[in-house]
mmCIF file of C-alpha atoms in Angstrom:
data_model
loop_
_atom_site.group_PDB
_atom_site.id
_atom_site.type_symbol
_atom_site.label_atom_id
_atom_site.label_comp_id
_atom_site.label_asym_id
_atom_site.label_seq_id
_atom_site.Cartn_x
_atom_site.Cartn_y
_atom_site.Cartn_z
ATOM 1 C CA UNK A 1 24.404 57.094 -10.533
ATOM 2 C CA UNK A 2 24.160 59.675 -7.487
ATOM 3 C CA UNK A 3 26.797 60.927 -5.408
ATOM 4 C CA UNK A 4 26.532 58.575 -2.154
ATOM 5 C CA UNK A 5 27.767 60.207 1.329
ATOM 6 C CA UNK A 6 29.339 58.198 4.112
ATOM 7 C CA UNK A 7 26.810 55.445 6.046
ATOM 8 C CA UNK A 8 24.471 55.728 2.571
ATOM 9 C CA UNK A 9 23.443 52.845 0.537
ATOM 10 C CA UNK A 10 21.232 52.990 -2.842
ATOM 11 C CA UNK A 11 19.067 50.314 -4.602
ATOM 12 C CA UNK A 12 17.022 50.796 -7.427
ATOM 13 C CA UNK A 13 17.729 54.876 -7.608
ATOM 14 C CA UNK A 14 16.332 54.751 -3.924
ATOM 15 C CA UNK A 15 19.118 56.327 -1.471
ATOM 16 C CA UNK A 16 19.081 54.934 2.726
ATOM 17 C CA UNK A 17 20.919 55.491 5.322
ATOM 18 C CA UNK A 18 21.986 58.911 7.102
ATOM 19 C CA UNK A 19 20.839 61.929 5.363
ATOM 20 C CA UNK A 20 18.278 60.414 3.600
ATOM 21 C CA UNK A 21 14.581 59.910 3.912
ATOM 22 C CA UNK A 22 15.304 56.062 5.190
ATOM 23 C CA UNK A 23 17.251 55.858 8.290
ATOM 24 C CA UNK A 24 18.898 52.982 8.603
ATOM 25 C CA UNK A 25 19.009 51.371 12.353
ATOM 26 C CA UNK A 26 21.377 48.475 11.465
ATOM 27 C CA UNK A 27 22.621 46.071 8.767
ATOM 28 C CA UNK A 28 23.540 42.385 9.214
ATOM 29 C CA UNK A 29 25.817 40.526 6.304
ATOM 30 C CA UNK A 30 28.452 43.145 5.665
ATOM 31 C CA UNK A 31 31.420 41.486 7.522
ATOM 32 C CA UNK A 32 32.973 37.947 6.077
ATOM 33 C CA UNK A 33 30.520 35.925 4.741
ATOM 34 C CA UNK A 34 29.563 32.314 5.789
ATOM 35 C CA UNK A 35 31.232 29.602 4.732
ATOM 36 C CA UNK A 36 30.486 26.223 3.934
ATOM 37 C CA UNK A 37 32.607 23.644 4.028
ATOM 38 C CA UNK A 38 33.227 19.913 5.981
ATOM 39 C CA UNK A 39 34.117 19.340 9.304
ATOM 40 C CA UNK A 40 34.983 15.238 9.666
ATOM 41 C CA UNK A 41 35.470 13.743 13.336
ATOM 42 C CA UNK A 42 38.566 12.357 13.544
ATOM 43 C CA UNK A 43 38.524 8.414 14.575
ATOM 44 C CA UNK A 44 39.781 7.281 17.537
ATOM 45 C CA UNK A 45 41.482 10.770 17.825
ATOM 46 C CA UNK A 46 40.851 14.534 19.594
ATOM 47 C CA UNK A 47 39.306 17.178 17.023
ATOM 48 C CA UNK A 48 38.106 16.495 13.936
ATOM 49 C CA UNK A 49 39.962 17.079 10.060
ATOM 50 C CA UNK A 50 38.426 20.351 7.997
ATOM 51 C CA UNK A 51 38.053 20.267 4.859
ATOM 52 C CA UNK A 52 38.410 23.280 1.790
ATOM 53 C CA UNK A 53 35.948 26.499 3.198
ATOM 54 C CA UNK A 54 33.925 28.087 0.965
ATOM 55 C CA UNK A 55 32.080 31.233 0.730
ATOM 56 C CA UNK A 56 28.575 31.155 0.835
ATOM 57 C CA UNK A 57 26.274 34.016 -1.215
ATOM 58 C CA UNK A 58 26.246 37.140 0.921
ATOM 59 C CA UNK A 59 23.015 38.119 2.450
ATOM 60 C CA UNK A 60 22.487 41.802 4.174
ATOM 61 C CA UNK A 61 19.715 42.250 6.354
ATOM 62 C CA UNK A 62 18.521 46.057 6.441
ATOM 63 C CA UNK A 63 16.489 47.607 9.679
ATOM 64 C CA UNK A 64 15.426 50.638 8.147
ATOM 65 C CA UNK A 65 12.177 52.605 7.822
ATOM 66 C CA UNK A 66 10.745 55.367 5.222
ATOM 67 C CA UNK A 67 10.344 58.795 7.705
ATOM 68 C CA UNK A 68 8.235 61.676 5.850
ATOM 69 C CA UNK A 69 6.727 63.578 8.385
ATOM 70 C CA UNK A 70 3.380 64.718 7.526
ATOM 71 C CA UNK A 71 3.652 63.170 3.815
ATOM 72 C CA UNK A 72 2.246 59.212 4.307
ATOM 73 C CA UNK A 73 2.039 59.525 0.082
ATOM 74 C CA UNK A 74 5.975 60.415 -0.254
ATOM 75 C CA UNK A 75 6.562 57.157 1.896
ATOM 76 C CA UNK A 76 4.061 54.941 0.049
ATOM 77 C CA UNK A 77 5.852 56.251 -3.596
ATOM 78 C CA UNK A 78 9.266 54.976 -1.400
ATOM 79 C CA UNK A 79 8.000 51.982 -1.013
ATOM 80 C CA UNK A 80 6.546 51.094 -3.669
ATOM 81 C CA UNK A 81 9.872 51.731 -6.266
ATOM 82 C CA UNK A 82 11.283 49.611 -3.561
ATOM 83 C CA UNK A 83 8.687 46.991 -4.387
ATOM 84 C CA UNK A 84 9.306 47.646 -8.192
ATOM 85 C CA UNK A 85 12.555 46.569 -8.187
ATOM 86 C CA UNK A 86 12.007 43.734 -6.000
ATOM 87 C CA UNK A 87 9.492 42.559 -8.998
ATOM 88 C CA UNK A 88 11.343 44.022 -11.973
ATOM 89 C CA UNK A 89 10.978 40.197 -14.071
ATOM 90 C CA UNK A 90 13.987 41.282 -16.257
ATOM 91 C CA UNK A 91 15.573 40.353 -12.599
ATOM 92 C CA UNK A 92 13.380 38.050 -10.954
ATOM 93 C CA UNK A 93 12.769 35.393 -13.533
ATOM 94 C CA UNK A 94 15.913 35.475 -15.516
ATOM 95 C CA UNK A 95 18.395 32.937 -14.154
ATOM 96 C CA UNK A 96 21.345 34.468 -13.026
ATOM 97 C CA UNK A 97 20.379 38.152 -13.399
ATOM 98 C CA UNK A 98 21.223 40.329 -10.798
ATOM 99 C CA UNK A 99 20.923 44.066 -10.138
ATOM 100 C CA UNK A 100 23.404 46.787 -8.284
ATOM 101 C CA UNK A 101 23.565 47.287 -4.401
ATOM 102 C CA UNK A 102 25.563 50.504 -3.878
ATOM 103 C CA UNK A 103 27.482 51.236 -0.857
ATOM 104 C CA UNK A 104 29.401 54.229 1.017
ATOM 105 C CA UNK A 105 31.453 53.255 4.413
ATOM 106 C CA UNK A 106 34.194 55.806 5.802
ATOM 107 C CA UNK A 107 37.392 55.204 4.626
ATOM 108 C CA UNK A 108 36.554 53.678 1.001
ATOM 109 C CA UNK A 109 35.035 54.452 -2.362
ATOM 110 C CA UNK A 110 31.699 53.359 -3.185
ATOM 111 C CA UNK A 111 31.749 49.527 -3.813
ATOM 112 C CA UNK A 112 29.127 47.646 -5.159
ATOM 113 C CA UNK A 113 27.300 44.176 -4.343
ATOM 114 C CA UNK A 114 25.539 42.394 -7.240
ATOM 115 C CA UNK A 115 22.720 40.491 -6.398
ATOM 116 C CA UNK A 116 18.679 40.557 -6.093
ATOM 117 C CA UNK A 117 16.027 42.394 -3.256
ATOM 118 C CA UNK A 118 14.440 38.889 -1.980
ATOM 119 C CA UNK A 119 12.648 40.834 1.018
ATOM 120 C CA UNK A 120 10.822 44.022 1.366
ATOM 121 C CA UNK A 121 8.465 44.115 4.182
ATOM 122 C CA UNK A 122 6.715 47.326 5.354
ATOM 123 C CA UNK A 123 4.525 48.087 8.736
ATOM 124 C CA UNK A 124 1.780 50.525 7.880
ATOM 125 C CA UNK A 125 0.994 51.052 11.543
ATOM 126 C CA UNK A 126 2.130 54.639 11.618
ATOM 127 C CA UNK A 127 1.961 55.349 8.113
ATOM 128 C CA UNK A 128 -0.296 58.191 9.168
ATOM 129 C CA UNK A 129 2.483 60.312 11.012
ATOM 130 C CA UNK A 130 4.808 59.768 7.982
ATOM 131 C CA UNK A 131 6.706 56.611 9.678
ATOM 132 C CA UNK A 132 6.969 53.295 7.831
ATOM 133 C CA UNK A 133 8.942 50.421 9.583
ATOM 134 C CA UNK A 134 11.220 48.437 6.720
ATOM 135 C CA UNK A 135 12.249 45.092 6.702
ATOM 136 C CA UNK A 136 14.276 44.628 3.490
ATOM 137 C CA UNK A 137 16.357 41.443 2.415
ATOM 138 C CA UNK A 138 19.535 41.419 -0.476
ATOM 139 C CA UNK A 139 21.259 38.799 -1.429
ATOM 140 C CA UNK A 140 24.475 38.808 -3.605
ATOM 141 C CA UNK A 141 25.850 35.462 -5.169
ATOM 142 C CA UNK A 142 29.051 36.353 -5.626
ATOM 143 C CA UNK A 143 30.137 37.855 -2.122
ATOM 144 C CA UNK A 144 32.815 40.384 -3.119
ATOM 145 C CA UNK A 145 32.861 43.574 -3.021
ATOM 146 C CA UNK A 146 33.352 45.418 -6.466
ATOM 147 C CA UNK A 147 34.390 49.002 -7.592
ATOM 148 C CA UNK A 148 31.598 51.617 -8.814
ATOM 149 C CA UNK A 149 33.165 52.331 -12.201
ATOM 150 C CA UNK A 150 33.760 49.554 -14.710
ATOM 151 C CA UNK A 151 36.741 49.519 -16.561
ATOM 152 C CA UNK A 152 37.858 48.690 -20.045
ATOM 153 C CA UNK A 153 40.285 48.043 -22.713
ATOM 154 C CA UNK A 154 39.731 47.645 -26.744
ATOM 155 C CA UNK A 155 42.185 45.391 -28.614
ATOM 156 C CA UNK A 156 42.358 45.443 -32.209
ATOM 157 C CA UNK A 157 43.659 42.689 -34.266
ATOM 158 C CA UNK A 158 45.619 45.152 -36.701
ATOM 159 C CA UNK A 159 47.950 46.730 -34.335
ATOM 160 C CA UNK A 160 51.589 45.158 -33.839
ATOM 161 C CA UNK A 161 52.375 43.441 -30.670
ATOM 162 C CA UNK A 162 55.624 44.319 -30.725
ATOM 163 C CA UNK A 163 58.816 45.564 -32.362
ATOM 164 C CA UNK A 164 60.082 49.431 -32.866
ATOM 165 C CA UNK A 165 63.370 51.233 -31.181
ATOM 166 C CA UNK A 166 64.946 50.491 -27.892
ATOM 167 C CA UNK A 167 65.155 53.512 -25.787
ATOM 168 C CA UNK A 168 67.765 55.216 -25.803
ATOM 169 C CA UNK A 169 68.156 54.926 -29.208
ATOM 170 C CA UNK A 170 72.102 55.443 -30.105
ATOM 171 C CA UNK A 171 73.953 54.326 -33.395
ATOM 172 C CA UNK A 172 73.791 52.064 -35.111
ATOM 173 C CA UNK A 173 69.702 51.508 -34.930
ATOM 174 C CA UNK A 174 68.642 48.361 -34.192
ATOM 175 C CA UNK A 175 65.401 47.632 -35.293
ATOM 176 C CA UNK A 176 63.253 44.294 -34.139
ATOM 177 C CA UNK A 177 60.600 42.980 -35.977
ATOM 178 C CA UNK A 178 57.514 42.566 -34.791
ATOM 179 C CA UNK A 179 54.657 40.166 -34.948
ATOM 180 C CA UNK A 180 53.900 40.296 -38.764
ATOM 181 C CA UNK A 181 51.526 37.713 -39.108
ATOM 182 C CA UNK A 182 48.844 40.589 -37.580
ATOM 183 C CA UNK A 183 47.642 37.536 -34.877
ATOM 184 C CA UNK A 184 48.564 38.549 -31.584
ATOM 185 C CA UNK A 185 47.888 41.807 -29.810
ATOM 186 C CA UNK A 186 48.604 42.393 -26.100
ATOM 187 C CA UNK A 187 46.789 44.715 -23.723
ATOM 188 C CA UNK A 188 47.446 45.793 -20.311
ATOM 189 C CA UNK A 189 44.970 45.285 -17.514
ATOM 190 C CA UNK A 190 45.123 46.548 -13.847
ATOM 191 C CA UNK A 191 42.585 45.498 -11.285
ATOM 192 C CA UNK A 192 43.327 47.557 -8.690
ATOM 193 C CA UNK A 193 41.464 45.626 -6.027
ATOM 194 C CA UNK A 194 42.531 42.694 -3.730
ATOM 195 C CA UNK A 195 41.433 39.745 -5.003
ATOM 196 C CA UNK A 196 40.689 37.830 -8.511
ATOM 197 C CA UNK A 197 38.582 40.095 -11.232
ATOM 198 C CA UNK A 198 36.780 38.338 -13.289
ATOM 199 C CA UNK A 199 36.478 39.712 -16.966
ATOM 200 C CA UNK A 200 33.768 39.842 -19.373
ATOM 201 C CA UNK A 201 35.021 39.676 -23.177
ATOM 202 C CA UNK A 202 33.591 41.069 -26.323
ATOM 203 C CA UNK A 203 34.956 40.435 -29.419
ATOM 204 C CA UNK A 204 33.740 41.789 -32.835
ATOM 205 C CA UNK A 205 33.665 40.556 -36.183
ATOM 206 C CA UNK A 206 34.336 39.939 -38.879
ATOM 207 C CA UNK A 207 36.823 37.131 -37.429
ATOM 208 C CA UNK A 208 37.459 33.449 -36.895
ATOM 209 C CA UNK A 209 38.416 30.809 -34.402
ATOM 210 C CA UNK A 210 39.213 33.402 -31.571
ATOM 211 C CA UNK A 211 41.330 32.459 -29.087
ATOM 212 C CA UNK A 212 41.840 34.620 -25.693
ATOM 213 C CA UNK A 213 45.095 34.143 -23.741
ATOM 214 C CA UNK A 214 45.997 35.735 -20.455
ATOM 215 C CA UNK A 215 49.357 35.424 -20.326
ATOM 216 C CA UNK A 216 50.924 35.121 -16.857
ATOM 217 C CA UNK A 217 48.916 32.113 -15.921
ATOM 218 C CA UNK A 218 48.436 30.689 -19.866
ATOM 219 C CA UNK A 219 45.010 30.442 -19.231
ATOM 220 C CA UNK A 220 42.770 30.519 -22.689
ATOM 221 C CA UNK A 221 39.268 30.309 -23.805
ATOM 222 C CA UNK A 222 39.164 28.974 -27.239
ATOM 223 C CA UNK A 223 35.878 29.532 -29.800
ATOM 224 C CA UNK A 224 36.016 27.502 -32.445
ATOM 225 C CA UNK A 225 33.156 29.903 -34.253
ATOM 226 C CA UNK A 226 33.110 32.711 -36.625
ATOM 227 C CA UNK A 227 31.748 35.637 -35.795
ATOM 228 C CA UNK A 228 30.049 37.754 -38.853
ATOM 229 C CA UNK A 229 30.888 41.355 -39.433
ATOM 230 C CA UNK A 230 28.350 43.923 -37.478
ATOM 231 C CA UNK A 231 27.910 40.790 -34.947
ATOM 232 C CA UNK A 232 30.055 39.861 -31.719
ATOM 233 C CA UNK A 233 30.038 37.183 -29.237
ATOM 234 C CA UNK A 234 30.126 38.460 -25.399
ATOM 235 C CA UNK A 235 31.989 35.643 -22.873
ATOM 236 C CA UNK A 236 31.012 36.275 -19.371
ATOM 237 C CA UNK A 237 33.451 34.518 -16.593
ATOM 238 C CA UNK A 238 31.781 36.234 -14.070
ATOM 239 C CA UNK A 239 30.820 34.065 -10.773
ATOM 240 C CA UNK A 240 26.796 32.962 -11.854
ATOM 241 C CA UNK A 241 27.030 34.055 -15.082
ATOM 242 C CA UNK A 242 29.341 31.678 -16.768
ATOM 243 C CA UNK A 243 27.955 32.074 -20.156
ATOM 244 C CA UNK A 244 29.414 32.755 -24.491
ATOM 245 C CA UNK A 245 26.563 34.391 -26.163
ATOM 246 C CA UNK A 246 26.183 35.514 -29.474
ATOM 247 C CA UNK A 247 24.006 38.872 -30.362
ATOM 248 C CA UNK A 248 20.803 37.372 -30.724
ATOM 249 C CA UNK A 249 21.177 35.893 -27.385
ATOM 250 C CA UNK A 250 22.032 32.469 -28.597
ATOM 251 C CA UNK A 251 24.587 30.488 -26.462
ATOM 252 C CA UNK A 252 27.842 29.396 -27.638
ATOM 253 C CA UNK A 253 29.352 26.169 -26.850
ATOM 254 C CA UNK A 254 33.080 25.826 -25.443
ATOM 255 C CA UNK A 255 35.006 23.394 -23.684
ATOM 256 C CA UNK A 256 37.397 26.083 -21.891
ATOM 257 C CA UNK A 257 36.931 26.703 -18.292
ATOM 258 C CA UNK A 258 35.374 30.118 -18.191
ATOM 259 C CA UNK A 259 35.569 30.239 -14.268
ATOM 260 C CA UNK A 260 39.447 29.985 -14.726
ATOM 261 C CA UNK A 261 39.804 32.678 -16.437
ATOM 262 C CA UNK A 262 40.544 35.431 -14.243
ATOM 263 C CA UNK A 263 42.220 39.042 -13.613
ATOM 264 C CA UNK A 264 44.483 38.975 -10.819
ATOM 265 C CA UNK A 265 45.100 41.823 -8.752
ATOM 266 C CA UNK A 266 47.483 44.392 -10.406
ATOM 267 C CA UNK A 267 48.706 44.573 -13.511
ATOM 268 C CA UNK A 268 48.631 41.314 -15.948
ATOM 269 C CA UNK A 269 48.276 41.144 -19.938
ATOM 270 C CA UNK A 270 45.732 39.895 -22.068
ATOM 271 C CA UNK A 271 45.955 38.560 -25.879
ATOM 272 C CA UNK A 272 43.891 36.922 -28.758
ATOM 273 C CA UNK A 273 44.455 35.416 -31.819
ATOM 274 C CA UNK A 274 42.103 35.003 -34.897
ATOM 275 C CA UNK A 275 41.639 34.662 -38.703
ATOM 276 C CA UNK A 276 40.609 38.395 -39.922
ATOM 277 C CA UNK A 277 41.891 39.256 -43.541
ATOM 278 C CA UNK A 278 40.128 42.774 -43.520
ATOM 279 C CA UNK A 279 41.874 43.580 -39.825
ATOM 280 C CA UNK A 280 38.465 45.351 -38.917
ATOM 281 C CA UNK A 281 38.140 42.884 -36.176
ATOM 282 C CA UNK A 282 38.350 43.866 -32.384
ATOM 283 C CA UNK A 283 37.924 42.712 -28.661
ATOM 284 C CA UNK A 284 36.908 44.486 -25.555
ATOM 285 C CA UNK A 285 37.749 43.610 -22.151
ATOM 286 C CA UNK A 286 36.064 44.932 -18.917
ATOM 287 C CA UNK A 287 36.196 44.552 -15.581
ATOM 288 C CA UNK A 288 35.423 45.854 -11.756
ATOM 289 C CA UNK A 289 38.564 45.582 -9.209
ATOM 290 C CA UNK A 290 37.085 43.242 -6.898
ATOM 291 C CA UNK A 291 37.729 43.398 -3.273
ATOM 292 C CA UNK A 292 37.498 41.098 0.203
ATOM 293 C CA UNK A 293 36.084 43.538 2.570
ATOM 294 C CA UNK A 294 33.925 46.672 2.290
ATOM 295 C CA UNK A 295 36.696 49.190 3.606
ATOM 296 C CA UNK A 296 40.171 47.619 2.382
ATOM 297 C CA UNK A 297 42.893 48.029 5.453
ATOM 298 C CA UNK A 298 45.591 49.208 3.183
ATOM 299 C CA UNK A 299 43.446 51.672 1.688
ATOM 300 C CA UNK A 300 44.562 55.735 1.629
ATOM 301 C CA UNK A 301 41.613 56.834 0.765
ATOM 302 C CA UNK A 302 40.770 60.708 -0.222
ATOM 303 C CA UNK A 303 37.455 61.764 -1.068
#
């Protein structure tokens, strides 16, 4: 990934905004997103009763063109990887596949918008003095905002939950016991942004009848399968991509509401339980802090 500067956006390794080769003149879709949601006239009454809102998928409308003075071929190549990732099928004609939108505003770190490049238009008019008008279309799904760097944590099922010495440790030593049966393992996750994260979970066999808790809201995803050593099963929650795979790319069937299971901001804990006699077995959890808006108001940030 490539440094971005303030009022810069990249797609597809191809950098706009100021600085770059494609000026950007203005950018619709960035603010709150539109909402659906009902609006019921009220009978034989003023006004009318609203129901729930919710977000619709975010769309950004770029006004940009490719400027290469005296080079027509360096804005053609522009355009064209443009056009490549607008067509890339391991995007297009996947269901629910998305690729990276990348974006620097003043005042915030880079954050990211998943979705797909629906529209790239071009005017070839003055394409001859280096000058190519773009139209260009992205739309996102899931409309928040996520952080540039994923994060992670690894969970193995032969470390002890709990137990040890109670600081400060004075006479006589009290020791507690921890969880012997070698079942349940917490780690710590933080999303840092402002709203629900939502995780996606690895977990690695050799193991059986895995269970994933998170434990402030007791929500669980339970798979009654058993994973093979050298295999692993990958649960996405994330918005659009609600799916338990195995490594072959085989789906995995489970009653447990994957869109429920979410990171909320700060710091929360995670847990899982299986059968694992050899104790080789492990889970991985990662995430993006998610966020409302591009630039979050409470934000102090530093470049």
């Amino acid at each position: 990934m490539s440094e971005l500067t303030d009022f810069q956006l990249e797609i597809a390794g191809v950098r706009l905004g100021h600085g770059t080769s494609v000026p950007v003149a203005q950018i619709e879709g960035l603010a709150r997103p539109a909402v659906r949601g009902e609006v019921v006239e009220q009978p034989n009454a003023d006004g009318a009763w609203l129901g729930a809102d919710w977000y619709e998928a975010r769309t950004l409308r770029i006004d940009c063109g490719v400027k290469t003075p005296g080079d027509p071929a360096a804005a053609a190549r522009i355009v064209a990887q443009l056009e490549e990732a607008a067509d890339d099928p391991r995007v297009r004609t996947v269901g629910g596949a998305v690729t990276a939108l990348r974006i620097k505003w003043p005042g915030a770190p880079v954050r990211v918008l998943f979705g797909r490049l629906r529209k790239v238009e071009a005017s070839w008019e003055q394409a001859a003095l280096g000058w190519v008008p773009l139209d260009l279309e992205f739309t996102a799904p899931d409309p928040r905002y996520y952080a540039d760097v994923e994060q992670s944590v690894g969970l193995r099922l032969g470390w002890l939950s709990g137990g040890g010495f109670t600081a400060p440790v004075q006479a006589p030593i009290r020791v507690s016991d921890g969880d012997q049966s070698g079942q349940d393992r917490p780690g710590w996750v933080t999303n840092n942004g402002t709203v629900d994260a939502y995780p996606v979970i690895t977990v690695y066999g050799p193991c059986a009848n895995p269970v994933i808790t998170h434990v402030e809201t007791g929500r669980r995803i339970d798979l009654g399968i058993t994973v093979p050593a050298g295999e692993y099963v990958r649960v996405d929650t994330r918005p659009g991509r609600r799916t338990v795979t195995r490594q072959d790319g085989g789906t995995v069937a489970t009653t447990s509401p994957l869109g429920s299971f979410r990171l909320p901001k700060g710091r929360s804990e995670v847990r899982w339980t299986a059968s694992d006699p050899t104790a080789s077995a492990r889970l991985t959890v990662a995430w993006r802090d998610a966020f409302k808006t591009l630039v979050n108001p409470k934000e102090n940030f530093v470049p």
